[in-house]
Amino acid sequence: MLTQQELKQQAADAALALIEPLVGPDVIIGVGTGSTADLFIDGLARFQGRLGGTVASSERSAARLASHGLKVLDLNDVTTMPVYVDGADEIDGHLHMIKGGGAAHTREKIVASVAEQFVCIADESKLVERLGRFPLPVEVIPMARESVARSLVALGGQPKLREGVTTDNGNIILDVSGLQIDDAPNLELIVNNLAGVVTCGLFARVGAHIALLATQNGIRRLERS
Ligand code: 5RP
C-alpha cells in the first residue's frame, strides 16, 4: 500500500515525464505551490541548465526553485509557457478545481493564465464527485474582511478567517465552508465579483487541461473533454 507521500511523488514524476520532451533552452515552465508541487520542483532540478527558466506561483516555490539552481523569471518578462504544473485541494470530473490550501491561488491563477496547458498533479484522494467539501479559500483585501464575509454568508457559506496567514500579496484568506457548488464556473464569477475579493480558489472557468492522479494501481490520466 503506497503512502500519500509516495502517491504525490508518483504524480510529480508523471508530470516530469510529460514535460521532458518539451525541455529546451527557450522553454519556460510554470510552477505551482504545495507539497506535491514541491516534489515536482525537486525533480525539475534534473533539467537545470537545459530550461529557459521557470515562473513561480509563490515566494515559497520561487525559493525552492532557486535553491536547485533553476532560473526563476518574472511573469512580466514571459509571454507564453507550454505548461503550468500544480496540485489541487479538490478536482472533479470536469477538471474544475478548488485550490488555495496553501494561500497561493491568486498567483497560481495568474501564472496558469499565461500557460497553454494546466497540468494538475495529485493523489487520487483529491478527486471528488462534487466540489465543496474542502472549504473554498477566498483572498480578500484586509479592509473588506467583514463586508465580504457578510456577502459570503448571503451566498450560503460560513466564512472563517485563516488565522495568522498573510498572502504573498499582503492579503487575508477567508475559508468558506457549506457552499453548494452546483455551477462552479458561475460561483467563481460571483465570488470574484464581490468588492474586496482578489480571487477565490475555484478554478472552473478555466480548469485543468490534464490531471495526473496517482492511485494504488498507477497514474490515472484525465483530460478535459
Ligand atoms: C496552494 C494550492 C495547492 O495546490 C493545494 O493546496 C494542494 O496542495 P498539496 O499538494 O500540498 O496537497 O492550491 O495554494
PDB file of N, CA and C and ligand atoms in Angstrom, residues 8 33-36 86-89 99-105 108 126, ligand 1:
ATOM      1  N   LYS A   8       1.946  11.153  -4.091  1.00  0.00           N
ATOM      2  CA  LYS A   8       2.275  12.510  -4.568  1.00  0.00           C
ATOM      3  C   LYS A   8       3.548  12.474  -5.417  1.00  0.00           C
ATOM      4  N   THR A  33       2.321  25.579  -6.271  1.00  0.00           N
ATOM      5  CA  THR A  33       2.705  25.683  -4.864  1.00  0.00           C
ATOM      6  C   THR A  33       2.052  24.558  -4.074  1.00  0.00           C
ATOM      7  N   GLY A  34       2.781  24.029  -3.106  1.00  0.00           N
ATOM      8  CA  GLY A  34       2.205  22.993  -2.249  1.00  0.00           C
ATOM      9  C   GLY A  34       3.156  21.822  -2.125  1.00  0.00           C
ATOM     10  N   SER A  35       2.744  20.817  -1.377  1.00  0.00           N
ATOM     11  CA  SER A  35       3.648  19.692  -1.129  1.00  0.00           C
ATOM     12  C   SER A  35       3.859  18.860  -2.390  1.00  0.00           C
ATOM     13  N   THR A  36       2.843  18.734  -3.246  1.00  0.00           N
ATOM     14  CA  THR A  36       3.015  17.971  -4.491  1.00  0.00           C
ATOM     15  C   THR A  36       3.860  18.778  -5.478  1.00  0.00           C
ATOM     16  N   ASP A  86       0.702  22.054 -11.238  1.00  0.00           N
ATOM     17  CA  ASP A  86       0.333  22.415  -9.860  1.00  0.00           C
ATOM     18  C   ASP A  86      -0.579  21.348  -9.266  1.00  0.00           C
ATOM     19  N   GLY A  87      -0.679  21.338  -7.967  1.00  0.00           N
ATOM     20  CA  GLY A  87      -1.583  20.446  -7.255  1.00  0.00           C
ATOM     21  C   GLY A  87      -2.971  21.041  -7.141  1.00  0.00           C
ATOM     22  N   ALA A  88      -3.804  20.392  -6.345  1.00  0.00           N
ATOM     23  CA  ALA A  88      -5.164  20.887  -6.108  1.00  0.00           C
ATOM     24  C   ALA A  88      -5.641  20.345  -4.768  1.00  0.00           C
ATOM     25  N   ASP A  89      -6.593  21.047  -4.193  1.00  0.00           N
ATOM     26  CA  ASP A  89      -7.217  20.553  -2.959  1.00  0.00           C
ATOM     27  C   ASP A  89      -8.391  19.640  -3.280  1.00  0.00           C
ATOM     28  N   LYS A  99      -8.577  25.274  -5.180  1.00  0.00           N
ATOM     29  CA  LYS A  99      -7.180  25.455  -4.824  1.00  0.00           C
ATOM     30  C   LYS A  99      -7.078  26.560  -3.779  1.00  0.00           C
ATOM     31  N   GLY A 100      -5.883  26.691  -3.214  1.00  0.00           N
ATOM     32  CA  GLY A 100      -5.672  27.778  -2.262  1.00  0.00           C
ATOM     33  C   GLY A 100      -5.423  27.299  -0.847  1.00  0.00           C
ATOM     34  N   GLY A 101      -5.330  25.949  -0.685  1.00  0.00           N
ATOM     35  CA  GLY A 101      -4.982  25.439   0.643  1.00  0.00           C
ATOM     36  C   GLY A 101      -3.646  25.995   1.129  1.00  0.00           C
ATOM     37  N   GLY A 102      -2.816  26.384   0.180  1.00  0.00           N
ATOM     38  CA  GLY A 102      -1.522  26.977   0.531  1.00  0.00           C
ATOM     39  C   GLY A 102      -1.531  28.498   0.408  1.00  0.00           C
ATOM     40  N   ALA A 103      -2.731  29.076   0.256  1.00  0.00           N
ATOM     41  CA  ALA A 103      -2.913  30.530   0.211  1.00  0.00           C
ATOM     42  C   ALA A 103      -2.266  31.184  -1.012  1.00  0.00           C
ATOM     43  N   ALA A 104      -2.014  30.374  -2.042  1.00  0.00           N
ATOM     44  CA  ALA A 104      -1.273  30.913  -3.200  1.00  0.00           C
ATOM     45  C   ALA A 104      -2.135  30.995  -4.456  1.00  0.00           C
ATOM     46  N   HIS A 105      -3.444  30.801  -4.311  1.00  0.00           N
ATOM     47  CA  HIS A 105      -4.270  30.600  -5.515  1.00  0.00           C
ATOM     48  C   HIS A 105      -4.337  31.807  -6.443  1.00  0.00           C
ATOM     49  N   GLU A 108      -1.297  31.591  -8.471  1.00  0.00           N
ATOM     50  CA  GLU A 108      -1.426  30.354  -9.262  1.00  0.00           C
ATOM     51  C   GLU A 108      -2.318  30.606 -10.479  1.00  0.00           C
ATOM     52  N   LYS A 126      -7.838  13.451  -3.989  1.00  0.00           N
ATOM     53  CA  LYS A 126      -8.318  14.799  -4.316  1.00  0.00           C
ATOM     54  C   LYS A 126      -9.474  14.779  -5.328  1.00  0.00           C
TER      55      LYS A 126
HETATM   56  C1  5RP B   1      -1.777  26.034  -2.885  1.00  0.00           C
HETATM   57  C2  5RP B   1      -2.613  25.049  -3.613  1.00  0.00           C
HETATM   58  C3  5RP B   1      -2.131  23.641  -3.637  1.00  0.00           C
HETATM   59  O1  5RP B   1      -2.016  23.237  -4.961  1.00  0.00           O
HETATM   60  C4  5RP B   1      -3.108  22.773  -2.920  1.00  0.00           C
HETATM   61  O2  5RP B   1      -3.285  23.268  -1.598  1.00  0.00           O
HETATM   62  C5  5RP B   1      -2.636  21.301  -2.866  1.00  0.00           C
HETATM   63  O3  5RP B   1      -1.523  21.197  -2.043  1.00  0.00           O
HETATM   64  P1  5RP B   1      -0.796  19.822  -1.754  1.00  0.00           P
HETATM   65  O4  5RP B   1      -0.085  19.436  -2.997  1.00  0.00           O
HETATM   66  O5  5RP B   1       0.130  20.166  -0.616  1.00  0.00           O
HETATM   67  O6  5RP B   1      -1.836  18.813  -1.354  1.00  0.00           O
HETATM   68  O7  5RP B   1      -3.629  25.337  -4.169  1.00  0.00           O
HETATM   69  O8  5RP B   1      -2.402  27.285  -2.825  1.00  0.00           O
END
